[in-house]
CSV table of C-alpha atoms (C1' of nucleotides) in Angstrom, one decimal:
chain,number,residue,atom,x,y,z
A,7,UNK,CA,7.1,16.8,-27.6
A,8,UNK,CA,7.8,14.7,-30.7
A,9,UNK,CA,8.3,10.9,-30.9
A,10,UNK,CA,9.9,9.0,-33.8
A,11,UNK,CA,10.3,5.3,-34.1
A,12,UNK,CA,12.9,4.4,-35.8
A,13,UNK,CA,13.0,0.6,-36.1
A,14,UNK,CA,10.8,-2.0,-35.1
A,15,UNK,CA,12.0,-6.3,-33.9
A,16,UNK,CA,10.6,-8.4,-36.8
A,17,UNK,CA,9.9,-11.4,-34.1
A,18,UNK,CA,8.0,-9.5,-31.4
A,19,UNK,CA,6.1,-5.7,-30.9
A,20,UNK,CA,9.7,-4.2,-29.8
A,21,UNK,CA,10.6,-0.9,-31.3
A,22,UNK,CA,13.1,1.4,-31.0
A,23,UNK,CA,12.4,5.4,-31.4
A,24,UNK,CA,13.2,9.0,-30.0
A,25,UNK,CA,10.9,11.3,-27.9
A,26,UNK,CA,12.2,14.7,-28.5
A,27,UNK,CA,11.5,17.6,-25.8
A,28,UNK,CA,12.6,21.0,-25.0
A,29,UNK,CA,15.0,19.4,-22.5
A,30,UNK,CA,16.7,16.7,-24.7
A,31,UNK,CA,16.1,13.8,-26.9
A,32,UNK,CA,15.3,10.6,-25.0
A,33,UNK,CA,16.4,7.5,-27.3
A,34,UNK,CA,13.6,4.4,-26.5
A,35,UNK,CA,13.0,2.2,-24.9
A,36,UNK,CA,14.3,4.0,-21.9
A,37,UNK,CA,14.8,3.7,-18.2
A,38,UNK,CA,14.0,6.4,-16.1
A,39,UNK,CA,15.5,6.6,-12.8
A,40,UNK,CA,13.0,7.6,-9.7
A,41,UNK,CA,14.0,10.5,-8.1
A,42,UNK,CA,10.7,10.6,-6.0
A,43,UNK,CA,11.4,14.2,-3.7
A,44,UNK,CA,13.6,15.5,-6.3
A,45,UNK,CA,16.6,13.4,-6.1
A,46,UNK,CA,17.7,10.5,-7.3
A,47,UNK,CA,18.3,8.4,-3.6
A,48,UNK,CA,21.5,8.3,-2.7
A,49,UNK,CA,23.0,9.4,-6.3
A,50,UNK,CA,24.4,12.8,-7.3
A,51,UNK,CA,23.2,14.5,-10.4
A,52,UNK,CA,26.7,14.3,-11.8
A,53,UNK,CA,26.6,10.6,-11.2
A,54,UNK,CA,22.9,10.2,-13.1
A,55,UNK,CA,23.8,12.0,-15.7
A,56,UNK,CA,27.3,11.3,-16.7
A,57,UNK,CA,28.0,8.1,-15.3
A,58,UNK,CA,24.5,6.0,-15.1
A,59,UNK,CA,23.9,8.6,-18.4
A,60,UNK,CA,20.1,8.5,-17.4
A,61,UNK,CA,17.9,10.8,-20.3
A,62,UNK,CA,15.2,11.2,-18.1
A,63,UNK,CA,13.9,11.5,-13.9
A,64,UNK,CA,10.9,11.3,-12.3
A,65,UNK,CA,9.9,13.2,-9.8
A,66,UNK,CA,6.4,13.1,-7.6
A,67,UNK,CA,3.5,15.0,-7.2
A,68,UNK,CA,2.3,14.2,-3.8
A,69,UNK,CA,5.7,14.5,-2.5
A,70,UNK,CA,7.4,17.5,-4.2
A,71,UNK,CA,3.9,19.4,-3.3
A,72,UNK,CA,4.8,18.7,0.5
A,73,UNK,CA,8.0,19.2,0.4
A,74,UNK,CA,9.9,21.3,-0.4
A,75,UNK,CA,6.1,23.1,-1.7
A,76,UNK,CA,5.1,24.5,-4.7
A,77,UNK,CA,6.1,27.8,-3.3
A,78,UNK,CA,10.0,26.7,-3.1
A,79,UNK,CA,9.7,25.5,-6.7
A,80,UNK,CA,8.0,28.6,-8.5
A,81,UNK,CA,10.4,30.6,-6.7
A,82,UNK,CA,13.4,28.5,-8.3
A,83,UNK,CA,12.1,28.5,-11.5
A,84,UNK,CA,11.4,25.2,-11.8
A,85,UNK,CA,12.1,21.7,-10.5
A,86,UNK,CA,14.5,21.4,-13.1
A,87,UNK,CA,16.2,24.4,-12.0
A,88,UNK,CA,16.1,23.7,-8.2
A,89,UNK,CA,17.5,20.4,-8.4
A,90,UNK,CA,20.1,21.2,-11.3
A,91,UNK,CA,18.9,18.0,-13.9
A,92,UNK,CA,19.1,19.7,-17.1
A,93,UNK,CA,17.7,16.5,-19.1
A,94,UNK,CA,13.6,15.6,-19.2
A,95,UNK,CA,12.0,15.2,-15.9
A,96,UNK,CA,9.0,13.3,-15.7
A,97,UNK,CA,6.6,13.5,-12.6
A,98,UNK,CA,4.0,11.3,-11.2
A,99,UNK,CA,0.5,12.7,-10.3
A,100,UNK,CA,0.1,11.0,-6.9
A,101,UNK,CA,-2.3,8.2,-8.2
A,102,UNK,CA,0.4,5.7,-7.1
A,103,UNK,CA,-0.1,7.6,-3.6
A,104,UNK,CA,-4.1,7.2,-3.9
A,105,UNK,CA,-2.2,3.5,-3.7
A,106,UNK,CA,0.4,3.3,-1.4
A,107,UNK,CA,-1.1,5.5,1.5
A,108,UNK,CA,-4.8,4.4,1.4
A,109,UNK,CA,-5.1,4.5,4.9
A,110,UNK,CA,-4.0,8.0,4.9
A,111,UNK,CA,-6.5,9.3,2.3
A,112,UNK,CA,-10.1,9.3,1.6
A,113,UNK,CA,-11.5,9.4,-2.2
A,114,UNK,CA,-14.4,10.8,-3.8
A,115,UNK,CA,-15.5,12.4,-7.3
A,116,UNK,CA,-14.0,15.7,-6.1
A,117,UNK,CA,-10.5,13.8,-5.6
A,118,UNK,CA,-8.7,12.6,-3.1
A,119,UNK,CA,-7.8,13.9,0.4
A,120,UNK,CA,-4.7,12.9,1.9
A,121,UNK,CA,-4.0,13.1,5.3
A,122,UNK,CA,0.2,14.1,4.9
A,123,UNK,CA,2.4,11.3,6.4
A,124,UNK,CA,4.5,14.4,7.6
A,125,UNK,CA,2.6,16.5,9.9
A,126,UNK,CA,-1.3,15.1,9.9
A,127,UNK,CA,-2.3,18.0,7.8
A,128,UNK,CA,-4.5,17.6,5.5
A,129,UNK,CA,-4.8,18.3,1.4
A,130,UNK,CA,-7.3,18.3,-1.3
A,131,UNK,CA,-5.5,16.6,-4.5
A,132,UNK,CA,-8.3,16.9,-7.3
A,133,UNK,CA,-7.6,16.8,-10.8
A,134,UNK,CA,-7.5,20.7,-11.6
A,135,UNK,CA,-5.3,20.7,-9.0
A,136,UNK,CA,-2.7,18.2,-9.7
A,137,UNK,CA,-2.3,20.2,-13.2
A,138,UNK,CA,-1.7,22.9,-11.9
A,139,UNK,CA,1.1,21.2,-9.0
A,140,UNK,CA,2.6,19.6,-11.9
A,141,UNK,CA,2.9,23.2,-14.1
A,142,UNK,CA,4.7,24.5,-11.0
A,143,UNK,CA,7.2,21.4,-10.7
A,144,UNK,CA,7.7,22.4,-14.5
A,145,UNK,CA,8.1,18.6,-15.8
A,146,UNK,CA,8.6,18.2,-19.2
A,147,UNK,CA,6.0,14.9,-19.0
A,148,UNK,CA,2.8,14.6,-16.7
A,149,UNK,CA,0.5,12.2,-15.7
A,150,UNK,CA,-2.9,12.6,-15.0
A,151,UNK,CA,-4.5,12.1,-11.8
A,152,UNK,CA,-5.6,8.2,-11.6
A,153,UNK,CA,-6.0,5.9,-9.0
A,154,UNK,CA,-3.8,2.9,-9.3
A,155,UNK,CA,-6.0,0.1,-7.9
A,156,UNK,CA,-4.6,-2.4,-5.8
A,157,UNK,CA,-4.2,-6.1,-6.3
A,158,UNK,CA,-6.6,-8.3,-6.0
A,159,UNK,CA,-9.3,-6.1,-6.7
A,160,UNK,CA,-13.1,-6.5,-7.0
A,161,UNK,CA,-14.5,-6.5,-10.1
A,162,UNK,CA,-17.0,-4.0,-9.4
A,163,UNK,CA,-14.4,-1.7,-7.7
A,164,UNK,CA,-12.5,-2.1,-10.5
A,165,UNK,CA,-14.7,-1.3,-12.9
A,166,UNK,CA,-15.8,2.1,-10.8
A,167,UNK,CA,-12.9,3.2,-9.8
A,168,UNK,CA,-11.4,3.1,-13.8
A,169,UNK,CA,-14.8,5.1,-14.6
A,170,UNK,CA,-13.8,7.8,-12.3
A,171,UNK,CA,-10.0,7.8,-13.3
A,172,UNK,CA,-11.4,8.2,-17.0
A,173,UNK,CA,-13.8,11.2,-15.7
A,174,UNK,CA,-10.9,12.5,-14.0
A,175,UNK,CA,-9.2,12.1,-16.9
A,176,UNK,CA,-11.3,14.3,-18.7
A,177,UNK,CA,-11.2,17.0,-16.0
A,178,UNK,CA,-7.2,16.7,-16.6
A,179,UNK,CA,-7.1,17.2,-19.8
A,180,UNK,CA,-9.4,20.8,-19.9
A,181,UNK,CA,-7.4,22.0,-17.0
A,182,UNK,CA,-4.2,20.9,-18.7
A,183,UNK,CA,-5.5,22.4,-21.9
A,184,UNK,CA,-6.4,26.1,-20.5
A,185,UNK,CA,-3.2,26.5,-18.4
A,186,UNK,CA,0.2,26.7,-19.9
A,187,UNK,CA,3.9,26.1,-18.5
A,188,UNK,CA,5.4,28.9,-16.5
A,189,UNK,CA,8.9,28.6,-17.4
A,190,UNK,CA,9.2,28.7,-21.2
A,191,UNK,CA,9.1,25.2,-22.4
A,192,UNK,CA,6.2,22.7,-23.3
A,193,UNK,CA,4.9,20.5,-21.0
A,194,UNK,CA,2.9,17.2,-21.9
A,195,UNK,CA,0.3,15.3,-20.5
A,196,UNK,CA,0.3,11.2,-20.7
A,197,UNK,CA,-3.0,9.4,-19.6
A,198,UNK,CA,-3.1,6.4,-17.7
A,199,UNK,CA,-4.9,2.9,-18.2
A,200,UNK,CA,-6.9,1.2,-15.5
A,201,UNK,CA,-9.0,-1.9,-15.2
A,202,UNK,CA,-6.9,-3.5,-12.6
A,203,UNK,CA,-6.9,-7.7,-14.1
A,204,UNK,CA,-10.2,-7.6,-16.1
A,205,UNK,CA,-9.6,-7.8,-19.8
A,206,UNK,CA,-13.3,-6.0,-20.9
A,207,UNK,CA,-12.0,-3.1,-18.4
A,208,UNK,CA,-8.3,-2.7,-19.8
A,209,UNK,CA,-9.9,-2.8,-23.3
A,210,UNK,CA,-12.3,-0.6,-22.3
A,211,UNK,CA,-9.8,2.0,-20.9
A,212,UNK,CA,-7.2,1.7,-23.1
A,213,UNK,CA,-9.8,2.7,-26.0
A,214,UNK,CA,-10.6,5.8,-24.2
A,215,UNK,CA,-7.0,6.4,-23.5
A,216,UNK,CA,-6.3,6.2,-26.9
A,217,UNK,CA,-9.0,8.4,-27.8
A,218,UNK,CA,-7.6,11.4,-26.3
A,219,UNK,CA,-4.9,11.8,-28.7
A,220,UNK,CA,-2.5,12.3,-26.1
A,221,UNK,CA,1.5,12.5,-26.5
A,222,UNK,CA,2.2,9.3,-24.8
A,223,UNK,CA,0.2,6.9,-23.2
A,224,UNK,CA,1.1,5.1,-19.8
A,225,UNK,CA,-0.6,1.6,-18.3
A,226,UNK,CA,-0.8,2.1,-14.3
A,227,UNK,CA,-2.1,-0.5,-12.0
A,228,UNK,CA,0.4,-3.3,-12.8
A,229,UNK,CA,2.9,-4.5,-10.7
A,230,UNK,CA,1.2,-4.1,-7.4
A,231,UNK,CA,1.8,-7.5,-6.8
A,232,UNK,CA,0.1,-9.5,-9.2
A,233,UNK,CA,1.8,-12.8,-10.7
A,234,UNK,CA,3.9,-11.6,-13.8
A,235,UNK,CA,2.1,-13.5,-16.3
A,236,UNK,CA,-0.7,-11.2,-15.5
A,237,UNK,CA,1.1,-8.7,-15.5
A,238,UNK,CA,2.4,-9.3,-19.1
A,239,UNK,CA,-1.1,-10.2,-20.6
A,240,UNK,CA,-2.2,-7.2,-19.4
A,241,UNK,CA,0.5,-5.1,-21.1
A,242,UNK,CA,0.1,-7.2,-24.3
A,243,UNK,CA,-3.9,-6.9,-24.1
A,244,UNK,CA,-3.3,-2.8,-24.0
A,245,UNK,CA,-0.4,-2.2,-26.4
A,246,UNK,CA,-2.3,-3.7,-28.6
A,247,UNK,CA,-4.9,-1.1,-28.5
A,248,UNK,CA,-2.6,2.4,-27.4
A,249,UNK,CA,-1.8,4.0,-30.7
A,250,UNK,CA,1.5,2.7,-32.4
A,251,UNK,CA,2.9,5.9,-33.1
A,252,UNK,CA,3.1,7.3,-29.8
A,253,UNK,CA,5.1,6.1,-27.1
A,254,UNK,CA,3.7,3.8,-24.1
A,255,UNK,CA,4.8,3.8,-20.9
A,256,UNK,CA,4.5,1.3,-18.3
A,257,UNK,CA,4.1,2.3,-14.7
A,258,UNK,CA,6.7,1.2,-11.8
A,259,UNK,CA,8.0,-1.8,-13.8
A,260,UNK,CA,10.0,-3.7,-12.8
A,261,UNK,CA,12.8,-6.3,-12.8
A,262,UNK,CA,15.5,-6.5,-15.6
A,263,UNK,CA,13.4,-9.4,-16.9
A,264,UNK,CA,10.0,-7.6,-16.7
A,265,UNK,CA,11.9,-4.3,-18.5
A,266,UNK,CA,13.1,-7.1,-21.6
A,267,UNK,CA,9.3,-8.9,-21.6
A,268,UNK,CA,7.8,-5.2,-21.6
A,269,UNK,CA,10.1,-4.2,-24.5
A,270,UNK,CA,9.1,-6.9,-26.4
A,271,UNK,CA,5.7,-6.2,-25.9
A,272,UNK,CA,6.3,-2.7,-27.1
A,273,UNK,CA,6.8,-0.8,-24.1
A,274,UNK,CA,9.1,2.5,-24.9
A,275,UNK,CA,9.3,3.7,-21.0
A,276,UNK,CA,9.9,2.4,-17.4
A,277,UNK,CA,10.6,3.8,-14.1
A,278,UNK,CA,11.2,1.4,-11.3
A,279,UNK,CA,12.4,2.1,-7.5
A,280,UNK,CA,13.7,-0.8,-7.3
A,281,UNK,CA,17.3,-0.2,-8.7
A,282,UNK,CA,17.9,2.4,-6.0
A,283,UNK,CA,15.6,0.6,-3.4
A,284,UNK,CA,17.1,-2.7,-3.8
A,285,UNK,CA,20.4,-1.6,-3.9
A,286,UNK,CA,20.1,0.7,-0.7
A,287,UNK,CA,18.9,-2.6,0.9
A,288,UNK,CA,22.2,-4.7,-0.3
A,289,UNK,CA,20.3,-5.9,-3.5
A,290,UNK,CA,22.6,-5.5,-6.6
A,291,UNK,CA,21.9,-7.2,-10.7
A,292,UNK,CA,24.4,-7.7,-12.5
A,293,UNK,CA,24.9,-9.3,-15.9
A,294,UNK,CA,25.8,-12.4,-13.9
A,295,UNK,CA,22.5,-12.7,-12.1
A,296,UNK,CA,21.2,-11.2,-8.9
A,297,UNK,CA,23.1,-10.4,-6.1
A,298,UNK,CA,22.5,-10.1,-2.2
A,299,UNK,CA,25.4,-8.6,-1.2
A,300,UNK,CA,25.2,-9.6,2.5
A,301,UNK,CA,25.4,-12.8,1.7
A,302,UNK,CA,28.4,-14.2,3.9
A,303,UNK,CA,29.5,-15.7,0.0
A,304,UNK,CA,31.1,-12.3,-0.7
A,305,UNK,CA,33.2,-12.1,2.0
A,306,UNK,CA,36.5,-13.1,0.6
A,307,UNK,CA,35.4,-12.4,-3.4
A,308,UNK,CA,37.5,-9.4,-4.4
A,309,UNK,CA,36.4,-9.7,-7.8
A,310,UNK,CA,34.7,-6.5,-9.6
A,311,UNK,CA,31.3,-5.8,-9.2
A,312,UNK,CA,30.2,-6.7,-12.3
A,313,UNK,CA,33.5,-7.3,-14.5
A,314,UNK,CA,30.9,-6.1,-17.7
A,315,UNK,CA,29.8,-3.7,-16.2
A,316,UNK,CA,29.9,0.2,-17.4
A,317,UNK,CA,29.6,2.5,-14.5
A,318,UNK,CA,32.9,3.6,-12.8
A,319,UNK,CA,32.1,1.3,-9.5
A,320,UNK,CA,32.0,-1.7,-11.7
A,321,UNK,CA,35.6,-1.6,-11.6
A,322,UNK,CA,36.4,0.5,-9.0
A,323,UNK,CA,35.2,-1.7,-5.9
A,324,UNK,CA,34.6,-5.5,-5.7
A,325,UNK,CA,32.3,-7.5,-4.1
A,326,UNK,CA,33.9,-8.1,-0.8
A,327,UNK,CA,34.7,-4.2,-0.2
A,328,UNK,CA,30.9,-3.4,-0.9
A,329,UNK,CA,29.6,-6.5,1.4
A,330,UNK,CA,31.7,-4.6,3.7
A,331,UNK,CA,30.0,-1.4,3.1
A,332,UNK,CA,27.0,-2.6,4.1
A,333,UNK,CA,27.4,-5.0,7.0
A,334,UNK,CA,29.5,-1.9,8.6
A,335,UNK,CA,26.1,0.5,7.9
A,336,UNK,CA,28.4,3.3,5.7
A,337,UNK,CA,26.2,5.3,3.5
A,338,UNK,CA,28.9,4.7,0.8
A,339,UNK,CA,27.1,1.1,0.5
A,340,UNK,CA,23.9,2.0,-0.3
A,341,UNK,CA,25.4,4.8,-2.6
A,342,UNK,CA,27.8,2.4,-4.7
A,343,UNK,CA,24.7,0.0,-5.2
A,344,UNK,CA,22.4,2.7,-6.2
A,345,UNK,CA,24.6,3.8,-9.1
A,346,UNK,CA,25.9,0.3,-10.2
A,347,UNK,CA,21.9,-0.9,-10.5
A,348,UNK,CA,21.5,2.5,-12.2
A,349,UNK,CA,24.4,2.4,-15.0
A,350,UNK,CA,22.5,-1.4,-14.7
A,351,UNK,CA,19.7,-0.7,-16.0
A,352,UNK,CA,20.5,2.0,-18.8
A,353,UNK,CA,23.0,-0.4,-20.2
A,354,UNK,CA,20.5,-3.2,-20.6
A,355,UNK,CA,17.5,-0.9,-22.2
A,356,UNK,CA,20.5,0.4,-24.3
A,357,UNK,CA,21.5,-2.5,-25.4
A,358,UNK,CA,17.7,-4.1,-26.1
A,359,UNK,CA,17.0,-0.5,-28.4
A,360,UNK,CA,20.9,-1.3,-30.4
A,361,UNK,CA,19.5,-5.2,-30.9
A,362,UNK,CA,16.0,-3.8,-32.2
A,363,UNK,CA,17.9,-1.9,-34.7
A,364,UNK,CA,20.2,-4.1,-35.7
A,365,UNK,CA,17.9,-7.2,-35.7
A,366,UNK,CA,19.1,-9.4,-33.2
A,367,UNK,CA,16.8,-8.5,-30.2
A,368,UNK,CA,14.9,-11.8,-30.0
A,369,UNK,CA,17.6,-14.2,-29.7
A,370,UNK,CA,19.4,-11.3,-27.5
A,371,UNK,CA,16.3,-11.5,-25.3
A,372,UNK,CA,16.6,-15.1,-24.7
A,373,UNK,CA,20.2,-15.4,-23.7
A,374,UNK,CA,19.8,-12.4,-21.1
A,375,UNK,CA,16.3,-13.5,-19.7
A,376,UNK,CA,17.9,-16.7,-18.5
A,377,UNK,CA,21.0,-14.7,-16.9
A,378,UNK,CA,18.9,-11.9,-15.4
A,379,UNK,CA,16.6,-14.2,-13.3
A,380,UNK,CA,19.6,-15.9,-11.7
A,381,UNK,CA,20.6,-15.9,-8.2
A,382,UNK,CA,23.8,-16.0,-7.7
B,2,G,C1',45.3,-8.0,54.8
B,3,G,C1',39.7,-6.5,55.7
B,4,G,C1',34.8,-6.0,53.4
B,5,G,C1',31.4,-6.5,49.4
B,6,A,C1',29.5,-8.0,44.4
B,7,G,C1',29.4,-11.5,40.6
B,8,A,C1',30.2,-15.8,37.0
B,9,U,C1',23.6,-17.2,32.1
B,10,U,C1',23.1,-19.7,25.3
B,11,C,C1',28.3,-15.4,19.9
B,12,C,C1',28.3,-10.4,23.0
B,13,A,C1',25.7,-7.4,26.6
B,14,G,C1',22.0,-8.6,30.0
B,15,A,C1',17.0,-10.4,32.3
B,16,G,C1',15.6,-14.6,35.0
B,17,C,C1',15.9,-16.0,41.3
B,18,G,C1',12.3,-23.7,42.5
B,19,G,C1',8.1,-26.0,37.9
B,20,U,C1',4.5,-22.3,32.5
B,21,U,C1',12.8,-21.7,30.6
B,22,A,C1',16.3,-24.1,25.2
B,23,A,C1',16.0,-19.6,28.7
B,24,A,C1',13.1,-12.2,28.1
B,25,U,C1',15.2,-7.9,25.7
B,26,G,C1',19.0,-5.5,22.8
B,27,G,C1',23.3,-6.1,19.9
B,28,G,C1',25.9,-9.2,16.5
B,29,G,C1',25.5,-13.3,13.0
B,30,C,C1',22.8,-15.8,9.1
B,31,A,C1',18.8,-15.7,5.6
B,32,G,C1',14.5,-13.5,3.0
B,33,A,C1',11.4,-9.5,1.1
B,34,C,C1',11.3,-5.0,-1.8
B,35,U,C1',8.1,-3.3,-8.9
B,36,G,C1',4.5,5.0,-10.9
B,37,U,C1',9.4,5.3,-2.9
B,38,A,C1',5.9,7.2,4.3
B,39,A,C1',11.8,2.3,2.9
B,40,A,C1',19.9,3.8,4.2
B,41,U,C1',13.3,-0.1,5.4
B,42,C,C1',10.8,-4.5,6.9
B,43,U,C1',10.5,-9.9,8.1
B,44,G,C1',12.3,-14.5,9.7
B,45,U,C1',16.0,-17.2,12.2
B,46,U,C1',20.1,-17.8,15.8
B,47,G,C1',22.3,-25.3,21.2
B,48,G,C1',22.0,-30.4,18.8
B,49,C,C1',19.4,-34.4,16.4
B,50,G,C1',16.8,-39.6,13.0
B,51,C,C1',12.7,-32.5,14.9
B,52,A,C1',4.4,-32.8,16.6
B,53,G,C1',9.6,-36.0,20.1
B,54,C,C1',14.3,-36.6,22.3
B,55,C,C1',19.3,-35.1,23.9
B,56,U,C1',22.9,-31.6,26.0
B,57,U,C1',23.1,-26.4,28.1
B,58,C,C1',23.1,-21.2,32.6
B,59,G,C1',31.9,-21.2,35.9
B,60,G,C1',33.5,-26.5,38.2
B,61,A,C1',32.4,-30.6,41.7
B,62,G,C1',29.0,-32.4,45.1
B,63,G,C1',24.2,-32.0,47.7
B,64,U,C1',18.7,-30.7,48.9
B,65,U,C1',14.0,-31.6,46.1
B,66,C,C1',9.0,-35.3,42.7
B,67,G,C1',11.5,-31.1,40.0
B,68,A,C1',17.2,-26.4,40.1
B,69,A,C1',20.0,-21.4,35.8
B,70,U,C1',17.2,-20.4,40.3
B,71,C,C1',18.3,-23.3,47.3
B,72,C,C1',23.0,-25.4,50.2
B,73,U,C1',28.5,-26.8,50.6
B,74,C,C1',33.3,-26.6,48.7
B,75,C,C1',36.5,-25.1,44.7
B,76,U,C1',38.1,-21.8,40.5
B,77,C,C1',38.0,-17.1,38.4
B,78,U,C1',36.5,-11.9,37.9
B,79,C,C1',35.2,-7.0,39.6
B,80,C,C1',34.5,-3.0,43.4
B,81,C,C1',35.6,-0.5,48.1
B,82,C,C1',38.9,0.0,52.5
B,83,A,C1',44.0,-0.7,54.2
RNA sequence: GGGGAGAUUCCAGAGCGGUUAAAUGGGGCAGACUGUAAAUCUGUUGGCGCAGCCUUCGGAGGUUCGAAUCCUCCUCUCCCCA
């Protein structure tokens, strides 16, 4: 893996660059669309790659390794392979899981066992191991195995918890290092940041992050529901220390407006769930502002989607058509909304990288700020 | 023509003398969602000058301190038998 900036905002830590890979080129700052057990929700392929035009997918440890197994995935060469995206793939270690199912798992220096959510059954997730899951899944970017803490967190849990996700860290990286991919392209390994909201243990971590040397560095623990300004002090705080010439990657964020305040912080990657969550759940952005498509407000407006919109159902259904959709329960709802947030998204980390290089981001940043947080 | 059942807040449907502005479900309306246990979850759903008051349970009367709940008549539905 390779990474190239290739212009960087005089007014603010933006940049603009390109992460090359065996699978594709990946222009930054990018959006990556969550595609959690292998797909996209509610998206085809087709759709994420021509339409939305997506470079790069996550996929997820924890899941993928329950289902469909690693077994499944070996045998079809790949997750690549078995789901047919032929761009990057990214995948998650489980440390959001170590999160989001805490009363389903139980940690300790070994690593963490999780009780599946599934069938009951239980499984050993430890650092060696997660390596090796994530060489089976094939992704051309993996994380290590962290523990994203939760917010508010104790200062002292914080602080121990980010020790262990270093020493697991460490344990990551050997494993990573004496193992190779199994289907004939190179595989990287990004390190997380911890230290939950204390600036001694974010500077702390992100030195030792940076210390590795690794391809690409990602910040994890954010966004679980801290106030933003946090959340953006904290990103500031660590970009400031994560190596310049690699690119940084912040976990699980966020909003359009968190995407824009993260670029300018000098953030080259996002993933977010919210996109295809929120639109599943009637929740569409547009250029315009936000829009809750249940809202009885839409009932008569037959005007496009979003008129500046660049995905096909921009123009192809309006507003009263999807409300429809989704007060009448038809998957076709959930589906349209999906893309639309999608193509969304791209278009607007598209548009921040062309302002970066042409010198206008700043100003750019401004103007759609104000729109983006609108309700409308 | 004979016999029986029933009419409840948007709908379905509980309630069968006070704790009932009225269970529950649906529908409606609104909110939440940030490395996905989510096509999920939450709130709300008579009115008002809203820690209180007013009007509601087919209609009209009555019994009672007190009725959606008991009685009388009326109106209308549905079922069975001829």
């Amino acid at each position: 893996m390779n990474f190239k900036l290739e212009a960087v905002d005089n007014h603010s830590n933006a940049r603009a660059g390109v992460i090359t890979t065996d699978h594709g080129e990946i222009a930054t700052p990018v959006f990556m669309p969550v595609g959690t057990a292998g797909s996209v929700k509610a998206v085809h392929i087709k759709d994420v790659k021509v339409d939305i035009n997506a470079r790069i997918i996550l996929g997820n440890t924890y899941h993928l390794y329950l289902r469909p197994g690693t077994d499944v995935l070996k045998a079809a060469g790949g997750l690549h392979k078995f789901n047919g995206w032929d761009r990057p793939i990214l995948t998650d270690s489980g440390g959001y899981q170590v999160y989001s199912l805490t009363d389903r798992r139980k940690m300790h220096e070994q690593g963490v066992t999780f009780q599946s959510h599934i069938d009951g059954s239980r499984h050993l997730f430890s650092p060696e191991g997660v390596m090796d899951i994530q060489r089976l899944i094939g992704a051309d970017i993996i994380m290590a195995f962290d523990e994203c803490t939760p917010y508010p967190c104790e200062y002292e849990y914080a602080s121990k918890s980010m020790e262990m996700t270093h020493r697991w860290l460490d344990r990551c990286v050997a494993r990573f290092n004496e193992t190779e991919g199994y289907y004939g392209y190179s595989q990287s390994l990004f390190p997380i940041v911890q230290g939950s909201v204390y600036r001694d243990l974010r500077i702390k971590s992100a030195e030792k992050i940076a210390s590795v040397g690794a391809e690409g560095n990602a910040i994890g623990g954010l966004s679980v529901g801290e106030p933003v300004e946090m959340m953006y002090e904290f990103t500031e705080l660590v970009c400031n220390i994560l190596p310049k010439d690699k690119p940084r990657y912040l976990m699980g964020v966020g909003t359009p407006v968190n995407i824009l305040e993260g670029i300018s912080q000098g953030i080259d990657m996002f993933d977010c769930v919210m996109p295809t969550r929120n639109g599943r759940n009637g929740m569409i952005f547009t250029s315009q502002g936000i829009i809750n498509l249940k809202n009885e407000k839409w009932k008569y407006d037959f005007s496009p989607l979003d008129p500046d919109g660049k995905s096909f159902v921009d123009s192809q259904y309006t507003r009263a058509y999807l409300r429809h959709l989704f007060i009448a329960g038809e998957m076709l709802g959930p589906m349209i909304a999906s893309q639309h947030n999608l193509a969304f998204y791209l278009w607007l980390v598209d548009s921040a990288r062309e302002k970066i290089i042409d010198g206008t981001f700043a100003e750019w940043k401004k103007t759609m700020v104000e729109k983006l947080s609108r309700r409308i």
